[in-house]
Short mmCIF file of C-alpha atoms in Angstrom, two decimals:
data_model
loop_
_atom_site.label_atom_id
_atom_site.label_comp_id
_atom_site.label_asym_id
_atom_site.label_seq_id
_atom_site.Cartn_x
_atom_site.Cartn_y
_atom_site.Cartn_z
CA UNK A 425 8.57 75.23 106.24
CA UNK A 426 11.55 73.58 104.62
CA UNK A 427 10.55 74.98 101.27
CA UNK A 428 10.39 78.53 102.65
CA UNK A 429 13.87 78.20 104.20
CA UNK A 430 15.34 77.02 100.90
CA UNK A 431 13.79 79.98 99.09
CA UNK A 432 15.22 82.46 101.58
CA UNK A 433 18.65 80.82 101.31
CA UNK A 434 18.51 81.03 97.52
CA UNK A 435 17.55 84.70 97.75
CA UNK A 436 20.54 85.45 100.04
CA UNK A 437 22.89 83.59 97.71
CA UNK A 438 21.62 85.61 94.75
CA UNK A 439 22.25 88.83 96.65
CA UNK A 440 25.73 87.56 97.59
CA UNK A 441 26.48 86.67 93.98
CA UNK A 442 25.23 90.10 92.90
CA UNK A 443 27.69 91.87 95.17
CA UNK A 444 30.54 89.43 94.59
CA UNK A 445 30.17 89.65 90.85
CA UNK A 446 32.04 92.98 91.13
CA UNK A 447 34.97 91.53 93.18
CA UNK A 448 37.67 93.56 91.44
CA UNK A 449 36.02 96.95 91.70
CA UNK A 450 38.63 98.25 94.23
CA UNK A 451 41.38 100.32 92.59
CA UNK A 452 44.98 100.36 93.95
CA UNK A 453 47.21 103.26 92.87
CA UNK A 454 50.83 104.31 93.59
CA UNK A 455 52.52 107.62 94.20
CA UNK A 456 54.92 108.01 92.47
CA UNK A 457 53.20 106.16 89.65
CA UNK A 458 55.82 103.54 88.80
CA UNK A 459 56.70 100.05 89.95
CA UNK A 460 60.50 100.17 89.96
CA UNK A 461 62.25 101.77 92.93
CA UNK A 462 65.69 101.92 94.48
CA UNK A 463 66.51 101.41 98.12
CA UNK A 464 65.92 104.44 100.30
CA UNK A 465 62.98 105.78 98.32
CA UNK A 466 59.36 106.04 99.56
CA UNK A 467 56.04 104.92 98.04
CA UNK A 468 52.37 105.56 98.94
CA UNK A 469 49.55 103.05 98.12
CA UNK A 470 45.94 104.30 97.89
CA UNK A 471 42.92 101.97 97.80
CA UNK A 472 39.74 103.51 96.26
CA UNK A 473 36.42 101.62 96.63
CA UNK A 474 34.56 103.60 93.94
CA UNK A 475 31.28 103.11 95.86
CA UNK A 476 29.94 105.09 98.73
CA UNK A 477 32.22 106.77 101.23
CA UNK A 478 35.60 105.26 101.97
CA UNK A 479 34.68 105.44 105.62
CA UNK A 480 32.06 102.69 104.93
CA UNK A 481 34.85 100.27 104.23
CA UNK A 482 37.46 98.45 106.19
CA UNK A 483 40.60 98.49 104.00
CA UNK A 484 43.12 95.69 103.96
CA UNK A 485 46.50 95.65 102.21
CA UNK A 486 48.25 92.41 101.40
CA UNK A 487 51.71 91.56 100.09
CA UNK A 488 52.17 88.28 98.29
CA UNK A 489 48.81 87.08 99.67
CA UNK A 490 49.65 87.82 103.30
CA UNK A 491 47.96 90.53 105.39
CA UNK A 492 50.25 93.52 105.44
CA UNK A 493 48.27 96.27 107.15
CA UNK A 494 44.61 97.04 107.91
CA UNK A 495 43.19 100.55 108.11
CA UNK A 496 39.73 101.91 108.81
CA UNK A 497 40.59 105.35 107.42
CA UNK A 498 42.25 106.81 105.43
CA UNK A 499 42.67 104.13 102.73
CA UNK A 500 46.44 104.78 102.24
CA UNK A 501 49.66 102.94 103.03
CA UNK A 502 53.05 104.73 102.96
CA UNK A 503 56.32 102.85 103.06
CA UNK A 504 59.43 104.90 103.76
CA UNK A 505 63.06 103.91 103.11
CA UNK A 506 62.31 101.01 100.80
CA UNK A 507 64.72 98.09 100.80
CA UNK A 508 64.99 95.05 98.54
CA UNK A 509 62.76 92.97 100.86
CA UNK A 510 59.83 95.28 100.02
CA UNK A 511 59.69 93.85 96.49
CA UNK A 512 56.54 91.79 95.81
CA UNK A 513 52.88 91.79 94.77
CA UNK A 514 50.62 94.29 96.57
CA UNK A 515 46.79 94.17 96.62
CA UNK A 516 44.05 95.88 98.58
CA UNK A 517 40.53 94.79 99.48
CA UNK A 518 37.53 96.50 101.00
CA UNK A 519 35.16 94.89 103.46
CA UNK A 520 31.86 96.80 103.77
CA UNK A 521 30.99 97.39 107.39
CA UNK A 522 27.21 96.78 106.98
CA UNK A 523 26.57 94.79 103.79
CA UNK A 524 29.01 91.92 104.34
CA UNK A 525 30.61 92.00 100.94
CA UNK A 526 34.17 92.51 99.64
CA UNK A 527 35.86 94.24 96.74
CA UNK A 528 39.42 93.31 95.66
CA UNK A 529 41.92 95.28 93.57
CA UNK A 530 44.24 93.98 90.94
CA UNK A 531 47.77 93.07 92.11
CA UNK A 532 50.59 95.55 91.56
CA UNK A 533 54.09 94.12 91.53
CA UNK A 534 56.74 96.35 93.10
CA UNK A 535 60.50 95.96 92.44
CA UNK A 536 63.05 97.52 94.80
CA UNK A 537 66.69 97.31 93.73
CA UNK A 538 70.11 98.82 94.37
CA UNK A 539 71.11 99.11 90.73
CA UNK A 540 71.98 102.78 91.13
CA UNK A 541 74.73 102.42 93.68
CA UNK A 542 76.57 105.72 94.15
CA UNK A 543 80.18 106.35 95.23
CA UNK A 544 82.46 109.35 95.60
CA UNK A 545 85.80 109.02 93.80
CA UNK A 546 88.90 111.22 94.00
CA UNK A 547 91.12 112.26 91.11
CA UNK A 548 93.99 111.89 91.85
CA UNK A 549 93.17 109.23 94.41
CA UNK A 550 94.83 110.93 97.42
CA UNK A 551 93.06 111.38 100.75
CA UNK A 552 96.06 113.09 102.39
CA UNK A 553 96.49 116.58 100.91
CA UNK A 554 98.36 119.80 101.60
CA UNK A 555 97.15 123.37 101.44
CA UNK A 556 97.26 124.64 97.86
CA UNK A 557 96.89 121.27 96.14
CA UNK A 558 94.05 120.63 93.68
CA UNK A 559 91.78 117.59 93.70
CA UNK A 560 88.58 116.61 91.87
CA UNK A 561 85.73 114.91 93.78
CA UNK A 562 83.36 113.01 91.50
CA UNK A 563 79.93 111.44 92.07
CA UNK A 564 79.73 108.09 90.24
CA UNK A 565 76.37 106.30 89.76
CA UNK A 566 76.54 102.68 88.65
CA UNK A 567 74.15 101.53 85.88
CA UNK A 568 72.99 105.09 85.40
CA UNK A 569 71.87 104.35 81.83
CA UNK A 570 70.72 107.26 79.66
CA UNK A 571 68.81 108.97 82.45
CA UNK A 572 69.68 112.60 83.16
CA UNK A 573 70.66 113.13 86.77
CA UNK A 574 71.14 116.01 89.12
CA UNK A 575 73.25 115.75 92.25
CA UNK A 576 73.29 116.70 95.88
CA UNK A 577 76.53 117.02 97.85
CA UNK A 578 77.41 116.88 101.51
CA UNK A 579 80.77 118.58 102.13
CA UNK A 580 82.51 119.93 105.24
CA UNK A 581 81.17 123.36 104.28
CA UNK A 582 77.57 122.75 103.17
CA UNK A 583 74.83 120.56 101.72
CA UNK A 584 73.95 121.78 98.25
CA UNK A 585 72.32 120.71 95.00
CA UNK A 586 74.32 120.77 91.78
CA UNK A 587 73.93 119.93 88.11
CA UNK A 588 77.58 118.89 88.04
CA UNK A 589 78.72 115.43 89.03
CA UNK A 590 82.26 116.63 89.85
CA UNK A 591 83.97 119.57 91.50
CA UNK A 592 87.63 120.63 91.47
CA UNK A 593 88.89 122.11 94.73
CA UNK A 594 92.06 123.96 95.67
CA UNK A 595 92.16 122.71 99.24
CA UNK A 596 92.73 124.57 102.49
CA UNK A 597 92.30 123.60 106.12
CA UNK A 598 88.51 124.15 105.96
CA UNK A 599 88.20 121.43 103.29
CA UNK A 600 89.17 118.64 105.69
CA UNK A 601 86.29 116.25 106.34
CA UNK A 602 83.80 113.90 104.67
CA UNK A 603 82.37 114.13 101.14
CA UNK A 604 79.26 112.20 100.07
CA UNK A 605 76.68 112.58 97.31
CA UNK A 606 73.45 111.21 95.86
CA UNK A 607 71.77 111.42 92.47
CA UNK A 608 68.22 112.24 91.49
CA UNK A 609 66.54 111.59 88.12
CA UNK A 610 65.64 114.95 86.57
CA UNK A 611 62.36 113.70 85.07
CA UNK A 612 61.21 111.98 88.24
CA UNK A 613 61.97 114.22 91.18
CA UNK A 614 61.04 111.57 93.73
CA UNK A 615 63.47 109.00 92.31
CA UNK A 616 66.88 109.37 93.93
CA UNK A 617 69.72 107.17 95.06
CA UNK A 618 70.76 106.73 98.64
CA UNK A 619 73.65 108.81 100.00
CA UNK A 620 77.05 107.40 99.15
CA UNK A 621 79.52 106.43 101.83
CA UNK A 622 81.62 109.42 102.85
CA UNK A 623 85.18 109.80 101.60
CA UNK A 624 87.32 111.72 104.09
CA UNK A 625 89.96 114.24 103.02
CA UNK A 626 92.70 115.28 105.43
CA UNK A 627 94.33 118.59 104.61
CA UNK A 628 97.60 119.25 106.41
CA UNK A 629 97.93 122.87 107.35
CA UNK A 630 100.28 122.97 110.32
CA UNK A 631 100.21 126.76 110.55
CA UNK A 632 96.52 127.08 109.60
CA UNK A 633 97.77 129.11 106.68
CA UNK A 634 97.29 128.59 102.92
CA UNK A 635 101.08 128.92 102.52
CA UNK A 636 101.89 125.86 104.66
CA UNK A 637 103.49 123.12 102.58
CA UNK A 638 104.43 119.47 102.80
CA UNK A 639 107.79 118.75 104.39
CA UNK A 640 110.54 116.40 103.20
CA UNK A 641 112.97 114.65 105.55
CA UNK A 642 116.29 113.47 104.11
CA UNK A 643 118.60 110.94 105.74
CA UNK A 644 122.03 109.73 104.58
CA UNK A 645 123.60 106.40 105.51
CA UNK A 646 126.36 106.10 106.45
CA UNK A 647 126.95 109.66 107.63
CA UNK A 648 130.71 109.06 108.22
CA UNK A 649 132.55 107.80 105.19
CA UNK A 650 135.19 105.26 104.48
CA UNK A 651 137.00 106.26 101.26
CA UNK A 652 135.11 105.08 98.21
CA UNK A 653 132.04 103.96 100.17
CA UNK A 654 128.48 103.93 98.79
CA UNK A 655 126.00 106.28 100.41
CA UNK A 656 122.22 105.78 100.40
CA UNK A 657 119.99 108.86 100.49
CA UNK A 658 116.38 108.44 101.64
CA UNK A 659 113.65 111.08 101.26
CA UNK A 660 110.25 110.90 103.01
CA UNK A 661 107.26 113.25 102.86
CA UNK A 662 105.60 114.13 106.16
CA UNK A 663 102.85 113.35 106.83
CA UNK A 664 103.12 110.26 104.58
CA UNK A 665 101.07 110.34 101.38
CA UNK A 666 101.09 108.91 97.84
CA UNK A 667 101.89 109.97 94.30
CA UNK A 668 105.22 111.77 94.78
CA UNK A 669 108.26 112.02 92.53
CA UNK A 670 111.54 112.84 94.25
CA UNK A 671 114.27 115.29 93.23
CA UNK A 672 117.83 115.12 94.59
CA UNK A 673 120.32 117.96 94.99
CA UNK A 674 123.87 118.56 96.21
CA UNK A 675 124.52 121.66 98.29
CA UNK A 676 127.13 124.06 96.90
CA UNK A 677 128.39 126.97 99.06
CA UNK A 678 127.49 130.32 97.52
CA UNK A 679 129.49 133.51 97.55
CA UNK A 680 127.49 135.08 100.38
CA UNK A 681 128.97 132.60 102.89
CA UNK A 682 125.53 132.25 104.47
CA UNK A 683 123.64 129.65 102.45
CA UNK A 684 123.82 127.11 99.64
CA UNK A 685 122.69 126.81 96.10
CA UNK A 686 121.31 123.45 95.00
CA UNK A 687 122.51 121.47 91.98
CA UNK A 688 120.49 118.52 90.68
CA UNK A 689 122.22 115.17 90.95
CA UNK A 690 122.61 113.09 87.76
CA UNK A 691 119.44 111.21 86.78
CA UNK A 692 117.25 113.43 88.95
CA UNK A 693 116.18 115.93 86.29
CA UNK A 694 112.71 114.40 85.94
CA UNK A 695 112.47 113.01 89.46
CA UNK A 696 112.50 109.42 90.64
CA UNK A 697 109.52 107.30 91.65
CA UNK A 698 111.47 105.77 94.51
CA UNK A 699 112.33 107.82 97.58
CA UNK A 700 115.95 106.64 97.53
CA UNK A 701 119.11 107.57 95.67
CA UNK A 702 122.49 105.81 95.71
CA UNK A 703 125.85 107.61 95.61
CA UNK A 704 128.70 105.29 94.63
CA UNK A 705 132.38 105.89 95.32
CA UNK A 706 131.86 108.78 97.73
CA UNK A 707 135.12 110.24 99.04
CA UNK A 708 134.59 113.75 100.47
CA UNK A 709 132.40 115.78 102.81
CA UNK A 710 129.22 117.01 101.09
CA UNK A 711 125.65 118.06 101.83
CA UNK A 712 122.43 116.99 100.13
CA UNK A 713 118.76 118.03 100.08
CA UNK A 714 115.64 116.62 98.46
CA UNK A 715 112.12 117.70 97.63
CA UNK A 716 109.06 116.02 96.09
CA UNK A 717 106.37 116.97 93.56
CA UNK A 718 103.03 115.61 92.36
CA UNK A 719 99.78 116.61 90.64
CA UNK A 720 98.83 118.78 87.69
CA UNK A 721 99.61 121.63 87.92
CA UNK A 722 102.72 120.44 89.74
CA UNK A 723 102.75 120.96 93.50
CA UNK A 724 106.23 121.04 95.11
CA UNK A 725 107.11 120.41 98.72
CA UNK A 726 109.63 122.59 100.50
CA UNK A 727 113.27 121.54 100.31
CA UNK A 728 114.37 119.23 103.09
CA UNK A 729 116.92 120.26 105.66
CA UNK A 730 120.43 119.40 104.49
CA UNK A 731 121.79 115.96 105.32
CA UNK A 732 125.57 115.72 105.39
CA UNK A 733 128.01 112.95 104.60
CA UNK A 734 131.30 113.55 106.41
CA UNK A 735 134.80 112.41 105.58
CA UNK A 736 137.84 112.64 107.81
CA UNK A 737 140.20 112.50 104.82
CA UNK A 738 142.01 115.73 103.95
CA UNK A 739 141.05 117.10 100.54
CA UNK A 740 144.06 118.43 98.56
CA UNK A 741 142.28 121.79 98.23
CA UNK A 742 141.21 122.26 101.87
CA UNK A 743 141.88 121.01 105.40
CA UNK A 744 140.65 121.73 108.92
CA UNK A 745 142.93 121.47 111.96
CA UNK A 746 141.89 121.52 115.61
CA UNK A 747 143.91 122.70 118.61
CA UNK A 748 144.16 120.93 120.97
CA UNK A 749 144.08 117.93 118.63
CA UNK A 750 141.64 115.71 120.47
CA UNK A 751 138.01 114.64 120.04
CA UNK A 752 136.94 115.07 123.67
CA UNK A 753 137.00 118.34 125.65
CA UNK A 754 135.84 119.53 129.04
CA UNK A 755 133.20 122.21 129.41
CA UNK A 756 134.78 125.67 129.57
CA UNK A 757 137.72 124.54 127.44
CA UNK A 758 138.80 126.75 124.54
CA UNK A 759 139.18 125.14 121.13
CA UNK A 760 140.68 126.70 118.01
CA UNK A 761 139.74 125.57 114.47
CA UNK A 762 141.76 126.64 111.44
CA UNK A 763 141.00 126.33 107.72
CA UNK A 764 143.83 125.94 105.21
CA UNK A 765 143.71 125.55 101.45
CA UNK A 766 143.81 127.19 98.05
CA UNK A 767 141.05 129.70 98.79
CA UNK A 768 141.15 132.94 100.77
CA UNK A 769 137.48 132.80 101.66
CA UNK A 770 136.48 130.18 104.20
CA UNK A 771 133.72 129.61 106.68
CA UNK A 772 133.78 127.09 109.50
CA UNK A 773 130.48 125.19 109.64
CA UNK A 774 129.00 123.48 112.68
CA UNK A 775 126.33 120.76 112.78
CA UNK A 776 125.44 119.84 116.40
CA UNK A 777 123.82 116.56 117.32
CA UNK A 778 120.05 117.05 117.14
CA UNK A 779 120.48 120.72 116.17
CA UNK A 780 120.67 123.03 113.17
CA UNK A 781 123.46 123.85 110.75
CA UNK A 782 125.24 127.11 111.59
CA UNK A 783 128.44 129.03 110.95
CA UNK A 784 131.21 129.58 113.45
CA UNK A 785 130.67 133.34 113.07
CA UNK A 786 128.08 132.85 115.80
CA UNK A 787 131.05 132.55 118.15
CA UNK A 788 134.41 134.25 117.47
CA UNK A 789 136.17 134.22 114.11
CA UNK A 790 139.20 135.80 112.52
CA UNK A 791 139.73 135.18 108.85
CA UNK A 792 139.97 131.42 108.38
CA UNK A 793 140.22 130.73 112.11
CA UNK A 794 137.42 130.08 114.55
CA UNK A 795 137.60 129.88 118.32
CA UNK A 796 134.83 128.26 120.36
CA UNK A 797 134.25 128.20 124.09
CA UNK A 798 132.73 124.88 125.13
CA UNK A 799 130.13 126.02 127.65
CA UNK A 800 127.73 123.07 127.35
CA UNK A 801 127.95 119.32 126.97
CA UNK A 802 127.19 117.94 123.54
CA UNK A 803 128.59 116.77 120.23
CA UNK A 804 129.05 118.57 116.92
CA UNK A 805 130.74 118.04 113.55
CA UNK A 806 132.90 120.86 112.14
CA UNK A 807 134.28 121.43 108.65
CA UNK A 808 135.40 124.25 106.34
CA UNK A 809 133.74 125.49 103.14
CA UNK A 810 135.06 127.91 100.56
CA UNK A 811 133.12 130.28 98.36
CA UNK A 812 134.41 128.32 95.37
CA UNK A 813 132.59 125.22 96.58
CA UNK A 814 135.36 123.23 98.28
CA UNK A 815 134.82 121.19 101.44
CA UNK A 816 137.55 120.29 103.91
CA UNK A 817 137.79 117.19 106.03
CA UNK A 818 135.31 116.97 108.92
CA UNK A 819 136.04 116.53 112.61
CA UNK A 820 133.81 115.41 115.44
CA UNK A 821 134.19 117.34 118.71
CA UNK A 822 132.49 116.27 121.94
CA UNK A 823 132.18 118.29 125.14
CA UNK A 824 131.73 116.57 128.53
CA UNK A 825 131.00 117.77 132.04
CA UNK A 826 132.96 114.87 133.50
CA UNK A 827 136.03 114.23 135.61
CA UNK A 828 137.97 112.30 132.98
CA UNK A 829 138.26 112.46 129.18
CA UNK A 830 140.16 110.49 126.55
CA UNK A 831 142.77 112.31 124.46
CA UNK A 832 142.51 110.83 120.94
CA UNK A 833 143.20 112.37 117.47
CA UNK A 834 140.35 114.10 115.65
CA UNK A 835 141.47 112.96 112.19
CA UNK A 836 141.91 109.40 110.93
CA UNK A 837 145.30 107.86 111.62
CA UNK A 838 147.21 106.65 108.57
CA UNK A 839 147.97 102.96 108.56
CA UNK A 840 151.63 102.25 109.42
CA UNK A 841 152.17 105.42 111.48
CA UNK A 842 152.28 105.66 115.27
CA UNK A 843 149.67 107.14 117.63
CA UNK A 844 149.43 107.83 121.37
CA UNK A 845 146.28 107.97 123.48
CA UNK A 846 146.12 109.34 127.02
CA UNK A 847 143.65 110.22 129.76
CA UNK A 848 143.20 113.79 131.06
CA UNK A 849 141.81 114.89 134.41
CA UNK A 850 139.67 117.98 134.84
CA UNK A 851 142.63 119.57 136.67
CA UNK A 852 144.49 119.52 133.33
CA UNK A 853 146.94 116.77 134.32
CA UNK A 854 147.42 113.48 132.53
CA UNK A 855 146.47 110.48 134.62
CA UNK A 856 148.93 107.62 135.17
CA UNK A 857 148.23 103.94 135.82
CA UNK A 858 145.26 104.14 133.47
CA UNK A 859 143.28 101.21 132.07
CA UNK A 860 142.64 101.48 128.31
CA UNK A 861 139.82 99.70 126.47
CA UNK A 862 139.36 98.99 122.76
CA UNK A 863 135.82 98.03 121.75
CA UNK A 864 135.08 97.23 125.42
CA UNK A 865 138.10 94.90 125.69
CA UNK A 866 140.85 95.78 128.22
CA UNK A 867 144.15 96.21 126.32
CA UNK A 868 146.45 97.95 128.85
CA UNK A 869 146.34 98.05 132.67
CA UNK A 870 149.85 98.95 133.87
CA UNK A 871 151.46 102.11 135.27
CA UNK A 872 152.03 103.81 131.94
CA UNK A 873 150.50 107.23 131.21
CA UNK A 874 149.84 106.67 127.50
CA UNK A 875 148.66 103.94 125.17
CA UNK A 876 151.25 103.87 122.40
CA UNK A 877 150.66 102.07 119.09
CA UNK A 878 153.88 102.08 117.06
CA UNK A 879 152.45 100.89 113.73
CA UNK A 880 148.72 101.39 113.30
CA UNK A 881 146.79 98.81 111.30
CA UNK A 882 143.15 98.54 110.30
CA UNK A 883 142.56 96.25 113.28
CA UNK A 884 143.23 99.19 115.61
CA UNK A 885 140.18 101.08 114.33
CA UNK A 886 137.27 101.27 116.76
CA UNK A 887 136.01 102.77 120.02
CA UNK A 888 138.46 103.67 122.80
CA UNK A 889 137.96 104.74 126.40
CA UNK A 890 139.98 104.86 129.62
CA UNK A 891 139.42 104.17 133.34
CA UNK A 892 141.17 105.81 136.28
CA UNK A 893 140.49 105.31 139.99
CA UNK A 894 136.83 104.41 139.58
CA UNK A 895 136.10 107.03 136.92
CA UNK A 896 135.47 106.07 133.30
CA UNK A 897 135.85 108.43 130.34
CA UNK A 898 133.36 108.66 127.46
CA UNK A 899 134.38 106.60 124.43
CA UNK A 900 135.49 107.98 121.03
CA UNK A 901 135.96 106.41 117.62
CA UNK A 902 139.48 106.29 116.16
CA UNK A 903 139.47 105.87 112.37
CA UNK A 904 142.32 104.30 110.43
CA UNK A 905 143.05 105.10 106.79
CA UNK A 906 144.89 102.79 104.44
CA UNK A 907 148.37 103.90 103.43
CA UNK A 908 149.47 104.52 99.85
CA UNK A 909 152.66 106.37 98.87
CA UNK A 910 152.29 109.32 96.55
CA UNK A 911 151.90 108.23 92.94
CA UNK A 912 154.90 109.25 90.79
CA UNK A 913 154.68 111.38 87.68
CA UNK A 914 154.59 109.09 84.69
CA UNK A 915 155.18 111.71 81.98
CA UNK A 916 158.91 111.08 81.88
CA UNK A 917 158.39 107.33 81.93
CA UNK A 918 156.26 107.44 78.81
CA UNK A 919 158.99 109.32 76.91
CA UNK A 920 161.33 106.39 77.41
CA UNK A 921 159.04 104.25 75.25
CA UNK A 922 160.04 100.73 74.54
CA UNK A 923 163.57 101.14 75.94
CA UNK A 924 162.34 101.31 79.56
CA UNK A 925 163.96 98.62 81.60
CA UNK A 926 161.94 95.76 83.03
CA UNK A 927 163.36 96.45 86.49
CA UNK A 928 161.71 99.91 86.53
CA UNK A 929 158.34 98.38 85.65
CA UNK A 930 158.73 95.86 88.46
CA UNK A 931 159.59 98.69 90.88
CA UNK A 932 156.53 100.75 89.89
CA UNK A 933 154.08 97.85 89.95
CA UNK A 934 153.20 98.11 93.70
CA UNK A 935 152.59 101.83 93.33
CA UNK A 936 150.35 101.30 90.29
CA UNK A 937 148.45 98.64 92.20
CA UNK A 938 147.97 101.03 95.14
CA UNK A 939 146.74 103.84 92.90
CA UNK A 940 144.31 101.47 91.17
CA UNK A 941 142.92 100.33 94.52
CA UNK A 942 142.42 103.91 95.65
CA UNK A 943 140.54 104.72 92.46
CA UNK A 944 138.33 101.68 93.01
CA UNK A 945 137.54 102.97 96.52
CA UNK A 946 139.03 100.03 98.44
CA UNK A 947 140.18 100.39 102.03
CA UNK A 948 143.72 99.24 102.51
#
């Protein structure tokens, strides 16, 4: 009995050895037939038993020796969207459902990498654009090697295939949005990169029109000058963006009396990288504009609105007078402005606070005179311009719907001279027993009608206002100019030569010193 059992056991072991002797008869294949992949791709494993019907087998897939998946039918395993963790050794085995034996495949080692990272780059590298500008979008694949690639693009307009890795676009409003791409190996159609991150373009098109352009905003500081002061111009592109060069111009009145021509400022012929420009030793009223440019071919912004620098000093070639001679006026007052100088063609210009530059011809004008009727409250600067390009002094006029205003001169007061300030009621009468303030400090509170300063000095410059029976006037700035006597003619002096007396030189020395200080732009 024991002998028979041993014989049967030996027979079963021989049968087992017979079947197990073909342990690697299972065949594992891949589609696509390669072992290197990039993230985002897909792969399909197929396990073929090569004996009987595949339905006779229970198929098992393992990765690195661990059960991965088990299928009865069909003998395939598909992995979508591969990532680096899918790298490893894959094997399949078949377990026959009736004969109790197994067949194992050889191991296939799969590598999943992100070597072919893809990005979209911009040339020039600007994401904020304006209608009409050109830009190149480029699909860059890292470690692309010598492989030939084709590309697929996602743009705001479409998804399309392309043999080109870059496209140059003249942008309009419809080109705003995200741009992404991916690459695919031409010889292996199933081998492609993942989609790149999107790069977003913003195309400014305020009027939804291809003709809309970038805008420049120019500011000048200070806007009111002291003689010989430095003025800083600042130019900004709206909306803000990169890559601009800035061009600076002075406004020059043209012969039509309706607009300006622009002349480039020194050093601005090729533009400046910085959006600032310094004017040293500025002495007279003038207007300035700027614009910016970038790209190839060059794209120019529109010119900015004019920014003005105003001077109260009278230019020898032009002057503006105001009647009545006071900064503040009531609504419904009449004010007359008159231009005088060495030109017969003048225009009175007006720049209201928060408004637009205009000519006095919008009101009433007669030759070089302009009359305005102050119907609304507000503030504006006035000056004269000639067709030959001269600017007069500037005056600030304010209009108030109030019960009390301060009567103060519109032009700077020369140091050493006298000046009188008073307070006017809406009835037209001057108020008495008025309190006067200088820079918020009370300086007179008696029964006098006027504030009289017999000899003005620089310390008297500042803001003034008055108070009468519970009513306070608006405040106005009174400017003070340094005093210098007229410089003498030196032509006769030079003919005297060496025989000029020392006493004459001593007498002229203060005048020479004064002239030198004025040239240097100092305030006396």
